[in-house]
PDB file of C-alpha atoms in Angstrom:
ATOM      1  CA  UNK A  28       2.728 -14.782 -19.350  1.00  0.00           C
ATOM      2  CA  UNK A  29      -0.928 -15.323 -20.483  1.00  0.00           C
ATOM      3  CA  UNK A  30      -3.769 -16.321 -18.316  1.00  0.00           C
ATOM      4  CA  UNK A  31      -6.762 -17.193 -20.951  1.00  0.00           C
ATOM      5  CA  UNK A  32     -10.378 -17.285 -19.371  1.00  0.00           C
ATOM      6  CA  UNK A  33     -12.043 -19.942 -21.224  1.00  0.00           C
ATOM      7  CA  UNK A  34     -15.820 -19.764 -20.701  1.00  0.00           C
ATOM      8  CA  UNK A  35     -19.210 -21.004 -22.343  1.00  0.00           C
ATOM      9  CA  UNK A  36     -21.648 -18.317 -22.435  1.00  0.00           C
ATOM     10  CA  UNK A  37     -21.420 -15.232 -24.947  1.00  0.00           C
ATOM     11  CA  UNK A  38     -23.719 -11.698 -24.859  1.00  0.00           C
ATOM     12  CA  UNK A  39     -23.353 -11.198 -20.799  1.00  0.00           C
ATOM     13  CA  UNK A  40     -25.367  -8.417 -19.829  1.00  0.00           C
ATOM     14  CA  UNK A  41     -23.492  -5.277 -19.509  1.00  0.00           C
ATOM     15  CA  UNK A  42     -22.739  -4.972 -15.834  1.00  0.00           C
ATOM     16  CA  UNK A  43     -20.551  -8.433 -16.417  1.00  0.00           C
ATOM     17  CA  UNK A  44     -18.370  -7.015 -19.492  1.00  0.00           C
ATOM     18  CA  UNK A  45     -17.910  -3.842 -17.804  1.00  0.00           C
ATOM     19  CA  UNK A  46     -16.538  -5.475 -14.485  1.00  0.00           C
ATOM     20  CA  UNK A  47     -14.590  -8.037 -16.191  1.00  0.00           C
ATOM     21  CA  UNK A  48     -13.113  -5.938 -19.000  1.00  0.00           C
ATOM     22  CA  UNK A  49     -12.263  -3.157 -15.747  1.00  0.00           C
ATOM     23  CA  UNK A  50     -10.652  -5.282 -14.004  1.00  0.00           C
ATOM     24  CA  UNK A  51      -8.628  -7.253 -16.560  1.00  0.00           C
ATOM     25  CA  UNK A  52      -7.635  -3.640 -17.947  1.00  0.00           C
ATOM     26  CA  UNK A  53      -5.631  -3.294 -14.585  1.00  0.00           C
ATOM     27  CA  UNK A  54      -4.005  -6.409 -14.724  1.00  0.00           C
ATOM     28  CA  UNK A  55       0.035  -5.963 -16.257  1.00  0.00           C
ATOM     29  CA  UNK A  56       1.172  -6.969 -19.426  1.00  0.00           C
ATOM     30  CA  UNK A  57       3.161  -9.530 -17.499  1.00  0.00           C
ATOM     31  CA  UNK A  58       0.193 -11.493 -16.462  1.00  0.00           C
ATOM     32  CA  UNK A  59      -2.520 -10.123 -18.932  1.00  0.00           C
ATOM     33  CA  UNK A  60      -6.251 -11.449 -18.956  1.00  0.00           C
ATOM     34  CA  UNK A  61      -7.592 -12.634 -22.147  1.00  0.00           C
ATOM     35  CA  UNK A  62     -11.403 -14.024 -22.212  1.00  0.00           C
ATOM     36  CA  UNK A  63     -11.920 -16.716 -24.838  1.00  0.00           C
ATOM     37  CA  UNK A  64     -16.035 -17.289 -25.195  1.00  0.00           C
ATOM     38  CA  UNK A  65     -17.448 -20.406 -26.127  1.00  0.00           C
ATOM     39  CA  UNK A  66     -21.127 -20.366 -27.296  1.00  0.00           C
ATOM     40  CA  UNK A  67     -23.622 -21.897 -25.602  1.00  0.00           C
ATOM     41  CA  UNK A  68     -24.889 -25.085 -27.051  1.00  0.00           C
ATOM     42  CA  UNK A  69     -28.894 -25.005 -27.550  1.00  0.00           C
ATOM     43  CA  UNK A  70     -30.407 -27.001 -25.189  1.00  0.00           C
ATOM     44  CA  UNK A  71     -33.886 -27.488 -26.074  1.00  0.00           C
ATOM     45  CA  UNK A  72     -37.021 -28.669 -24.121  1.00  0.00           C
ATOM     46  CA  UNK A  73     -36.697 -32.095 -23.056  1.00  0.00           C
ATOM     47  CA  UNK A  74     -33.738 -31.969 -25.190  1.00  0.00           C
ATOM     48  CA  UNK A  75     -30.593 -33.863 -24.821  1.00  0.00           C
ATOM     49  CA  UNK A  76     -27.821 -32.192 -22.059  1.00  0.00           C
ATOM     50  CA  UNK A  77     -25.106 -34.831 -22.628  1.00  0.00           C
ATOM     51  CA  UNK A  78     -25.431 -33.462 -26.536  1.00  0.00           C
ATOM     52  CA  UNK A  79     -25.140 -29.722 -25.416  1.00  0.00           C
ATOM     53  CA  UNK A  80     -22.249 -30.501 -23.024  1.00  0.00           C
ATOM     54  CA  UNK A  81     -20.377 -32.114 -25.685  1.00  0.00           C
ATOM     55  CA  UNK A  82     -20.550 -29.427 -27.712  1.00  0.00           C
ATOM     56  CA  UNK A  83     -19.669 -27.091 -25.623  1.00  0.00           C
ATOM     57  CA  UNK A  84     -16.412 -29.900 -24.138  1.00  0.00           C
ATOM     58  CA  UNK A  85     -15.400 -30.434 -27.865  1.00  0.00           C
ATOM     59  CA  UNK A  86     -15.246 -26.509 -28.468  1.00  0.00           C
ATOM     60  CA  UNK A  87     -13.515 -25.234 -25.191  1.00  0.00           C
ATOM     61  CA  UNK A  88     -10.763 -27.921 -25.745  1.00  0.00           C
ATOM     62  CA  UNK A  89      -9.944 -26.820 -29.215  1.00  0.00           C
ATOM     63  CA  UNK A  90      -9.566 -22.959 -27.490  1.00  0.00           C
ATOM     64  CA  UNK A  91      -7.087 -24.362 -24.850  1.00  0.00           C
ATOM     65  CA  UNK A  92      -3.422 -23.520 -25.943  1.00  0.00           C
ATOM     66  CA  UNK A  93      -1.131 -26.372 -26.457  1.00  0.00           C
ATOM     67  CA  UNK A  94       1.461 -25.869 -23.726  1.00  0.00           C
ATOM     68  CA  UNK A  95      -1.173 -24.315 -21.518  1.00  0.00           C
ATOM     69  CA  UNK A  96      -1.453 -25.200 -17.720  1.00  0.00           C
ATOM     70  CA  UNK A  97      -5.037 -26.008 -17.615  1.00  0.00           C
ATOM     71  CA  UNK A  98      -7.192 -25.890 -14.556  1.00  0.00           C
ATOM     72  CA  UNK A  99     -10.519 -26.093 -14.361  1.00  0.00           C
ATOM     73  CA  UNK A 100     -13.193 -24.505 -11.859  1.00  0.00           C
ATOM     74  CA  UNK A 101     -15.647 -27.211 -10.585  1.00  0.00           C
ATOM     75  CA  UNK A 102     -18.058 -27.122  -7.681  1.00  0.00           C
ATOM     76  CA  UNK A 103     -15.584 -30.167  -6.578  1.00  0.00           C
ATOM     77  CA  UNK A 104     -12.184 -28.330  -7.154  1.00  0.00           C
ATOM     78  CA  UNK A 105      -9.635 -27.791  -4.058  1.00  0.00           C
ATOM     79  CA  UNK A 106     -10.567 -24.663  -2.860  1.00  0.00           C
ATOM     80  CA  UNK A 107      -8.599 -21.657  -3.480  1.00  0.00           C
ATOM     81  CA  UNK A 108      -8.078 -18.736  -0.968  1.00  0.00           C
ATOM     82  CA  UNK A 109      -7.017 -15.235  -2.440  1.00  0.00           C
ATOM     83  CA  UNK A 110      -3.509 -15.412  -0.619  1.00  0.00           C
ATOM     84  CA  UNK A 111      -3.256 -19.184  -1.778  1.00  0.00           C
ATOM     85  CA  UNK A 112      -4.027 -17.829  -5.375  1.00  0.00           C
ATOM     86  CA  UNK A 113      -1.517 -14.838  -5.194  1.00  0.00           C
ATOM     87  CA  UNK A 114       1.128 -17.542  -4.243  1.00  0.00           C
ATOM     88  CA  UNK A 115      -0.397 -19.128  -7.586  1.00  0.00           C
ATOM     89  CA  UNK A 116       0.015 -15.974  -9.791  1.00  0.00           C
ATOM     90  CA  UNK A 117       3.465 -15.424  -8.545  1.00  0.00           C
ATOM     91  CA  UNK A 118       4.459 -18.675  -9.350  1.00  0.00           C
ATOM     92  CA  UNK A 119       2.761 -18.767 -12.938  1.00  0.00           C
ATOM     93  CA  UNK A 120       4.893 -15.214 -13.396  1.00  0.00           C
ATOM     94  CA  UNK A 121       8.232 -16.916 -12.329  1.00  0.00           C
ATOM     95  CA  UNK A 122       7.585 -19.719 -14.861  1.00  0.00           C
ATOM     96  CA  UNK A 123       6.258 -17.738 -17.781  1.00  0.00           C
ATOM     97  CA  UNK A 124       3.672 -20.705 -19.250  1.00  0.00           C
ATOM     98  CA  UNK A 125       0.511 -19.985 -20.503  1.00  0.00           C
ATOM     99  CA  UNK A 126      -2.248 -20.625 -17.995  1.00  0.00           C
ATOM    100  CA  UNK A 127      -6.461 -21.487 -19.275  1.00  0.00           C
ATOM    101  CA  UNK A 128      -8.812 -21.209 -16.371  1.00  0.00           C
ATOM    102  CA  UNK A 129     -12.131 -23.674 -17.558  1.00  0.00           C
ATOM    103  CA  UNK A 130     -15.424 -22.493 -16.329  1.00  0.00           C
ATOM    104  CA  UNK A 131     -18.593 -24.738 -17.786  1.00  0.00           C
ATOM    105  CA  UNK A 132     -21.640 -23.650 -18.643  1.00  0.00           C
ATOM    106  CA  UNK A 133     -24.892 -24.428 -17.096  1.00  0.00           C
ATOM    107  CA  UNK A 134     -24.551 -28.232 -16.995  1.00  0.00           C
ATOM    108  CA  UNK A 135     -20.711 -27.417 -15.926  1.00  0.00           C
ATOM    109  CA  UNK A 136     -17.634 -28.859 -17.926  1.00  0.00           C
ATOM    110  CA  UNK A 137     -17.241 -31.681 -20.348  1.00  0.00           C
ATOM    111  CA  UNK A 138     -15.202 -34.669 -20.154  1.00  0.00           C
ATOM    112  CA  UNK A 139     -12.460 -34.132 -22.342  1.00  0.00           C
ATOM    113  CA  UNK A 140     -11.930 -30.427 -20.430  1.00  0.00           C
ATOM    114  CA  UNK A 141     -11.760 -31.976 -17.571  1.00  0.00           C
ATOM    115  CA  UNK A 142      -9.433 -34.585 -18.622  1.00  0.00           C
ATOM    116  CA  UNK A 143      -7.125 -31.774 -20.030  1.00  0.00           C
ATOM    117  CA  UNK A 144      -6.618 -29.914 -16.727  1.00  0.00           C
ATOM    118  CA  UNK A 145      -3.802 -30.402 -14.579  1.00  0.00           C
ATOM    119  CA  UNK A 146      -5.559 -28.872 -11.560  1.00  0.00           C
ATOM    120  CA  UNK A 147      -9.303 -28.668 -10.286  1.00  0.00           C
ATOM    121  CA  UNK A 148      -9.748 -25.239  -8.394  1.00  0.00           C
ATOM    122  CA  UNK A 149     -13.343 -23.958  -6.904  1.00  0.00           C
ATOM    123  CA  UNK A 150     -14.024 -20.335  -5.746  1.00  0.00           C
ATOM    124  CA  UNK A 151     -16.673 -21.320  -3.701  1.00  0.00           C
ATOM    125  CA  UNK A 152     -18.760 -23.692  -2.098  1.00  0.00           C
ATOM    126  CA  UNK A 153     -21.403 -21.576  -3.021  1.00  0.00           C
ATOM    127  CA  UNK A 154     -23.130 -22.218  -6.609  1.00  0.00           C
ATOM    128  CA  UNK A 155     -22.310 -19.264  -8.674  1.00  0.00           C
ATOM    129  CA  UNK A 156     -23.998 -17.816 -11.240  1.00  0.00           C
ATOM    130  CA  UNK A 157     -21.419 -18.309 -14.658  1.00  0.00           C
ATOM    131  CA  UNK A 158     -21.422 -14.615 -15.902  1.00  0.00           C
ATOM    132  CA  UNK A 159     -20.672 -13.312 -12.505  1.00  0.00           C
ATOM    133  CA  UNK A 160     -17.934 -16.415 -12.006  1.00  0.00           C
ATOM    134  CA  UNK A 161     -16.098 -14.048 -14.830  1.00  0.00           C
ATOM    135  CA  UNK A 162     -16.159 -10.788 -12.532  1.00  0.00           C
ATOM    136  CA  UNK A 163     -14.943 -13.359  -9.878  1.00  0.00           C
ATOM    137  CA  UNK A 164     -11.852 -14.731 -11.488  1.00  0.00           C
ATOM    138  CA  UNK A 165     -10.783 -11.357 -13.229  1.00  0.00           C
ATOM    139  CA  UNK A 166     -11.099  -8.897  -9.798  1.00  0.00           C
ATOM    140  CA  UNK A 167      -9.329 -11.966  -7.812  1.00  0.00           C
ATOM    141  CA  UNK A 168      -6.332 -12.135  -9.766  1.00  0.00           C
ATOM    142  CA  UNK A 169      -5.904  -8.127 -10.010  1.00  0.00           C
ATOM    143  CA  UNK A 170      -6.165  -8.866  -6.094  1.00  0.00           C
ATOM    144  CA  UNK A 171      -3.764 -11.139  -6.240  1.00  0.00           C
ATOM    145  CA  UNK A 172      -1.230  -8.950  -8.247  1.00  0.00           C
ATOM    146  CA  UNK A 173      -2.180  -5.937  -5.855  1.00  0.00           C
ATOM    147  CA  UNK A 174      -1.118  -8.390  -2.825  1.00  0.00           C
ATOM    148  CA  UNK A 175       2.236  -9.170  -4.859  1.00  0.00           C
ATOM    149  CA  UNK A 176       3.301  -5.354  -5.513  1.00  0.00           C
ATOM    150  CA  UNK A 177       2.540  -4.048  -2.132  1.00  0.00           C
ATOM    151  CA  UNK A 178      -0.607  -2.543  -3.736  1.00  0.00           C
ATOM    152  CA  UNK A 179      -3.151  -1.464  -0.756  1.00  0.00           C
ATOM    153  CA  UNK A 180      -5.995  -2.907  -2.797  1.00  0.00           C
ATOM    154  CA  UNK A 181      -6.105  -6.091  -1.108  1.00  0.00           C
ATOM    155  CA  UNK A 182      -6.986  -5.012   3.293  1.00  0.00           C
ATOM    156  CA  UNK A 183      -7.531  -8.221   4.712  1.00  0.00           C
TER     157      UNK A 183
END
């Protein structure tokens, strides 16, 4: 099973890339994590935000695999606990179907991406910077896997 983290934005700060890569590498092959970066559409001063969202939306939908189960990360999504993610990960690994987790740009996800999602989830009631979301998702997937295998990384 593969988990694709489809995220708007490229050229992240080095600390983001380093942290994301570290956690993604720790995951085993049976639940490997891949990052798919969608270019951030240009936003001009006083420009058309709707046009930028539409461009990102189109690219994001094209990046979703044909048979992927799609999970949109949204502020109004259902809260995800670490233990809940571990249960979801266990289920995902058992069914073997690929997943796509969508992370929007500064203006959120577009309507096509939201429509493609079978689930809407929230990492926090806080507004998180989009680069940090990549790191949090990778770390939480690693933590969820450590729970499943009884690894001492998770000590709740």
